[in-house]
Coordinates of C-alpha atoms in Angstrom, one line a residue:
M36 CA -19.9 27.9 0.7
T37 CA -16.5 28.5 -0.8
T38 CA -15.7 25.6 -3.4
A39 CA -12.1 24.5 -1.3
K40 CA -14.4 24.5 1.9
S41 CA -17.1 22.5 0.1
D42 CA -14.3 20.0 -1.1
T43 CA -12.7 19.7 2.4
I44 CA -16.3 18.8 4.1
A45 CA -16.6 16.4 1.3
S46 CA -13.5 14.8 1.9
R47 CA -14.5 14.4 5.4
I48 CA -17.7 12.7 4.5
S49 CA -16.3 10.8 2.0
R50 CA -13.5 9.2 4.4
E51 CA -15.8 8.9 7.3
L52 CA -18.4 7.1 5.1
A53 CA -15.7 4.5 3.4
E54 CA -14.6 3.7 6.6
R55 CA -17.6 2.5 7.8
I56 CA -18.2 0.6 4.2
V57 CA -15.0 -0.9 4.4
T58 CA -15.5 -2.1 8.2
G59 CA -18.9 -3.3 7.8
V60 CA -20.6 -0.3 9.8
I61 CA -22.7 0.0 7.1
A62 CA -23.3 -3.1 5.0
A63 CA -23.7 -4.0 1.3
G64 CA -26.7 -3.2 0.0
A65 CA -27.8 -0.5 2.2
R66 CA -29.0 3.0 1.0
L67 CA -27.3 6.1 2.0
R68 CA -30.1 8.6 2.3
Q69 CA -28.3 12.1 1.0
D70 CA -31.0 14.6 3.6
H71 CA -29.6 12.2 6.2
I72 CA -26.0 12.5 5.9
A73 CA -25.9 16.1 5.5
D74 CA -28.0 16.7 9.1
E75 CA -25.2 14.5 10.5
F76 CA -22.4 16.2 9.0
G77 CA -23.8 19.7 9.1
A78 CA -23.4 20.3 5.7
S79 CA -25.7 21.0 2.8
H80 CA -26.5 18.7 -0.3
V81 CA -23.8 19.8 -2.2
P82 CA -21.0 18.2 -0.6
V83 CA -23.0 15.4 0.0
R84 CA -23.2 14.9 -3.5
E85 CA -19.8 15.5 -4.3
A86 CA -19.0 12.8 -1.3
F87 CA -20.7 9.8 -3.3
R88 CA -19.6 10.8 -7.0
R89 CA -16.3 10.1 -4.7
L90 CA -17.3 7.0 -3.0
E91 CA -18.8 5.6 -6.8
A92 CA -15.1 6.4 -8.4
Q93 CA -13.8 3.8 -5.3
G94 CA -16.2 1.7 -6.1
L95 CA -17.6 1.7 -2.8
V96 CA -21.4 3.0 -3.7
V97 CA -23.4 2.6 -6.8
S98 CA -26.1 5.1 -8.0
E99 CA -29.0 4.2 -9.8
P100 CA -31.8 6.7 -11.3
R101 CA -34.7 7.1 -9.2
R102 CA -33.1 4.8 -6.3
G103 CA -30.9 7.0 -5.0
V104 CA -27.2 5.8 -4.0
R105 CA -26.9 2.8 -2.1
V106 CA -23.5 0.7 -1.0
A107 CA -22.3 -1.6 -3.8
G108 CA -21.5 -5.7 -2.9
F109 CA -18.9 -7.6 -4.4
S110 CA -18.1 -11.1 -6.1
L111 CA -15.4 -13.1 -6.4
D112 CA -14.8 -12.1 -9.8
E113 CA -14.7 -8.2 -9.1
V114 CA -12.1 -8.9 -6.0
K115 CA -9.9 -11.1 -8.6
E116 CA -10.1 -7.8 -10.8
V117 CA -9.1 -5.5 -7.9
A118 CA -6.0 -7.5 -6.6
E119 CA -4.9 -8.0 -10.6
M120 CA -5.1 -4.4 -10.8
R121 CA -3.3 -3.2 -7.9
A122 CA -0.9 -5.9 -8.8
A123 CA 0.0 -4.3 -12.0
L124 CA -0.1 -0.9 -10.4
E125 CA 1.5 -1.4 -7.5
V126 CA 4.4 -3.1 -9.5
L127 CA 4.7 0.0 -12.2
A128 CA 5.0 2.1 -8.9
L129 CA 7.2 0.1 -7.3
R130 CA 9.7 -0.1 -10.4
H131 CA 9.7 3.8 -10.5
A132 CA 10.3 4.6 -6.7
A133 CA 13.3 2.0 -6.4
P134 CA 15.6 4.3 -7.4
H135 CA 14.4 6.5 -4.4
L136 CA 14.5 4.1 -1.9
T137 CA 16.6 5.1 0.6
R138 CA 17.4 3.5 3.8
A139 CA 15.4 5.4 6.4
I140 CA 12.2 4.5 3.8
L141 CA 12.8 0.7 4.2
D142 CA 13.5 1.2 7.7
A143 CA 9.7 2.3 8.4
A144 CA 8.4 0.3 6.1
E145 CA 10.1 -2.2 8.0
A146 CA 8.5 -1.0 11.3
A147 CA 5.5 -0.3 9.8
N148 CA 5.5 -4.2 8.7
F149 CA 6.3 -4.6 12.9
A150 CA 3.6 -2.8 14.2
G151 CA 1.0 -4.9 11.5
E152 CA 2.7 -8.1 12.9
K153 CA 1.6 -6.6 16.5
A154 CA -1.4 -5.1 15.9
S155 CA -4.4 -6.2 18.2
D156 CA -7.1 -5.7 15.9
V157 CA -8.1 -5.3 12.2
Q158 CA -8.2 -2.0 12.1
A159 CA -4.7 -1.2 12.9
W160 CA -3.5 -4.0 11.3
N161 CA -5.3 -2.6 8.3
E162 CA -3.4 1.0 8.5
A163 CA 0.0 -0.6 9.0
N164 CA 0.1 -2.8 6.0
R165 CA -1.1 0.5 3.8
S166 CA 1.7 2.3 5.3
F167 CA 4.1 -0.3 4.6
H168 CA 2.7 -0.1 0.9
R169 CA 3.0 3.7 0.6
L170 CA 6.2 4.0 2.1
I171 CA 7.8 1.6 -0.5
L172 CA 5.2 2.7 -3.7
S173 CA 5.2 6.9 -2.7
P174 CA 8.7 7.8 -4.0
C175 CA 7.9 6.7 -7.8
G176 CA 6.3 10.6 -7.4
M177 CA 3.4 9.3 -9.6
S178 CA 0.7 11.1 -8.2
R179 CA -2.5 9.9 -10.6
L180 CA -1.0 6.3 -10.3
L181 CA -0.7 6.8 -6.3
K182 CA -4.6 7.3 -6.3
S183 CA -5.5 4.5 -8.8
I184 CA -3.5 2.2 -6.2
D185 CA -4.9 4.1 -3.2
D186 CA -8.6 3.6 -3.9
L187 CA -7.9 0.1 -5.3
Q188 CA -6.6 -0.7 -1.6
V189 CA -9.6 0.9 -0.2
V190 CA -11.6 -1.8 -1.8
S191 CA -9.2 -4.5 -1.2
A192 CA -9.9 -3.3 2.5
R193 CA -13.5 -4.3 2.6
L194 CA -12.5 -8.3 1.6
L195 CA -9.7 -8.3 4.4
F196 CA -12.5 -6.6 7.1
S197 CA -15.2 -9.1 6.3
G198 CA -12.6 -12.3 6.2
W199 CA -11.5 -11.5 9.2
R200 CA -14.8 -10.2 11.2
A201 CA -14.9 -13.5 13.2
E202 CA -11.9 -13.6 14.9
W203 CA -8.8 -12.0 14.6
E204 CA -4.9 -13.0 14.7
A205 CA -2.2 -10.7 13.2
P206 CA -0.2 -12.5 10.7
T207 CA 3.2 -12.8 10.2
D208 CA 3.5 -11.0 6.7
R209 CA 6.6 -13.0 5.1
D210 CA 6.3 -11.2 1.5
H211 CA 6.5 -8.0 3.0
R212 CA 9.8 -9.1 4.5
A213 CA 10.9 -10.8 1.5
I214 CA 10.3 -7.6 -0.6
L215 CA 12.0 -5.7 1.9
S216 CA 14.8 -8.4 1.9
A217 CA 14.9 -7.5 -2.0
L218 CA 14.8 -4.0 -2.4
R219 CA 18.0 -3.5 0.3
V220 CA 20.2 -5.7 -1.5
G221 CA 18.5 -3.4 -5.1
D222 CA 16.9 -7.0 -6.9
V223 CA 14.4 -4.7 -7.8
D224 CA 13.1 -7.5 -10.1
Q225 CA 12.7 -9.9 -7.0
A226 CA 10.9 -7.2 -4.9
A227 CA 8.5 -6.6 -7.6
S228 CA 7.8 -10.9 -8.3
V229 CA 7.0 -11.3 -4.4
L230 CA 4.8 -8.3 -4.4
A231 CA 2.7 -8.7 -7.8
R232 CA 2.2 -12.9 -6.0
H233 CA 1.4 -10.7 -2.6
V234 CA -1.3 -8.5 -3.7
Q235 CA -2.7 -10.7 -6.3
W236 CA -3.7 -13.7 -3.3
V237 CA -5.4 -11.1 -2.4
G238 CA -8.0 -12.1 -4.8
Q239 CA -7.6 -15.5 -3.1
S240 CA -7.8 -15.9 0.8
P241 CA -8.6 -12.8 2.9
R242 CA -5.7 -13.4 4.7
K243 CA -3.3 -11.3 2.9
G244 CA -3.2 -7.6 1.9

């Protein structure tokens, strides 16, 4: 198996397992059996081990000596830490992205926010929400920063899904609207202030993200 092919399989496995963990299909504390996963995906143990490393880097699993890999839990302190890290990094990305935000990008972000407000389930809402954030931050052109933000957003999504598991009602995201309004008139400081508050709120309530 070539390195490129192995990396592609590892990416597919890590994405699928991350989705199951985030949505609660695989519960916190559950063991991930390397042989079972290799069989499921028709892969060798090499890409499975790489997928586990990626999930561990995202904070979704923990590897324990002689006990294998299990799905990580999350405490309130960890949730707050992730929220504060996201706020700092997303504000940094937004400030670098702001000079490159076109009307077309802001229109696309507005459409993503509208899609989130009309979402029929939490999965659709989460996709729209992440699309909104990605659209306004990606023009920063800082790939390592964006990768770190993406990993943190995955962890945040676990809290959101756990909070909405019992019932679902699409939220009206006034913060997103306020961020867009500020960006349209070039008030980057106001947009950054609202974004920081918006992201940090996830550490206090599962109803934002």
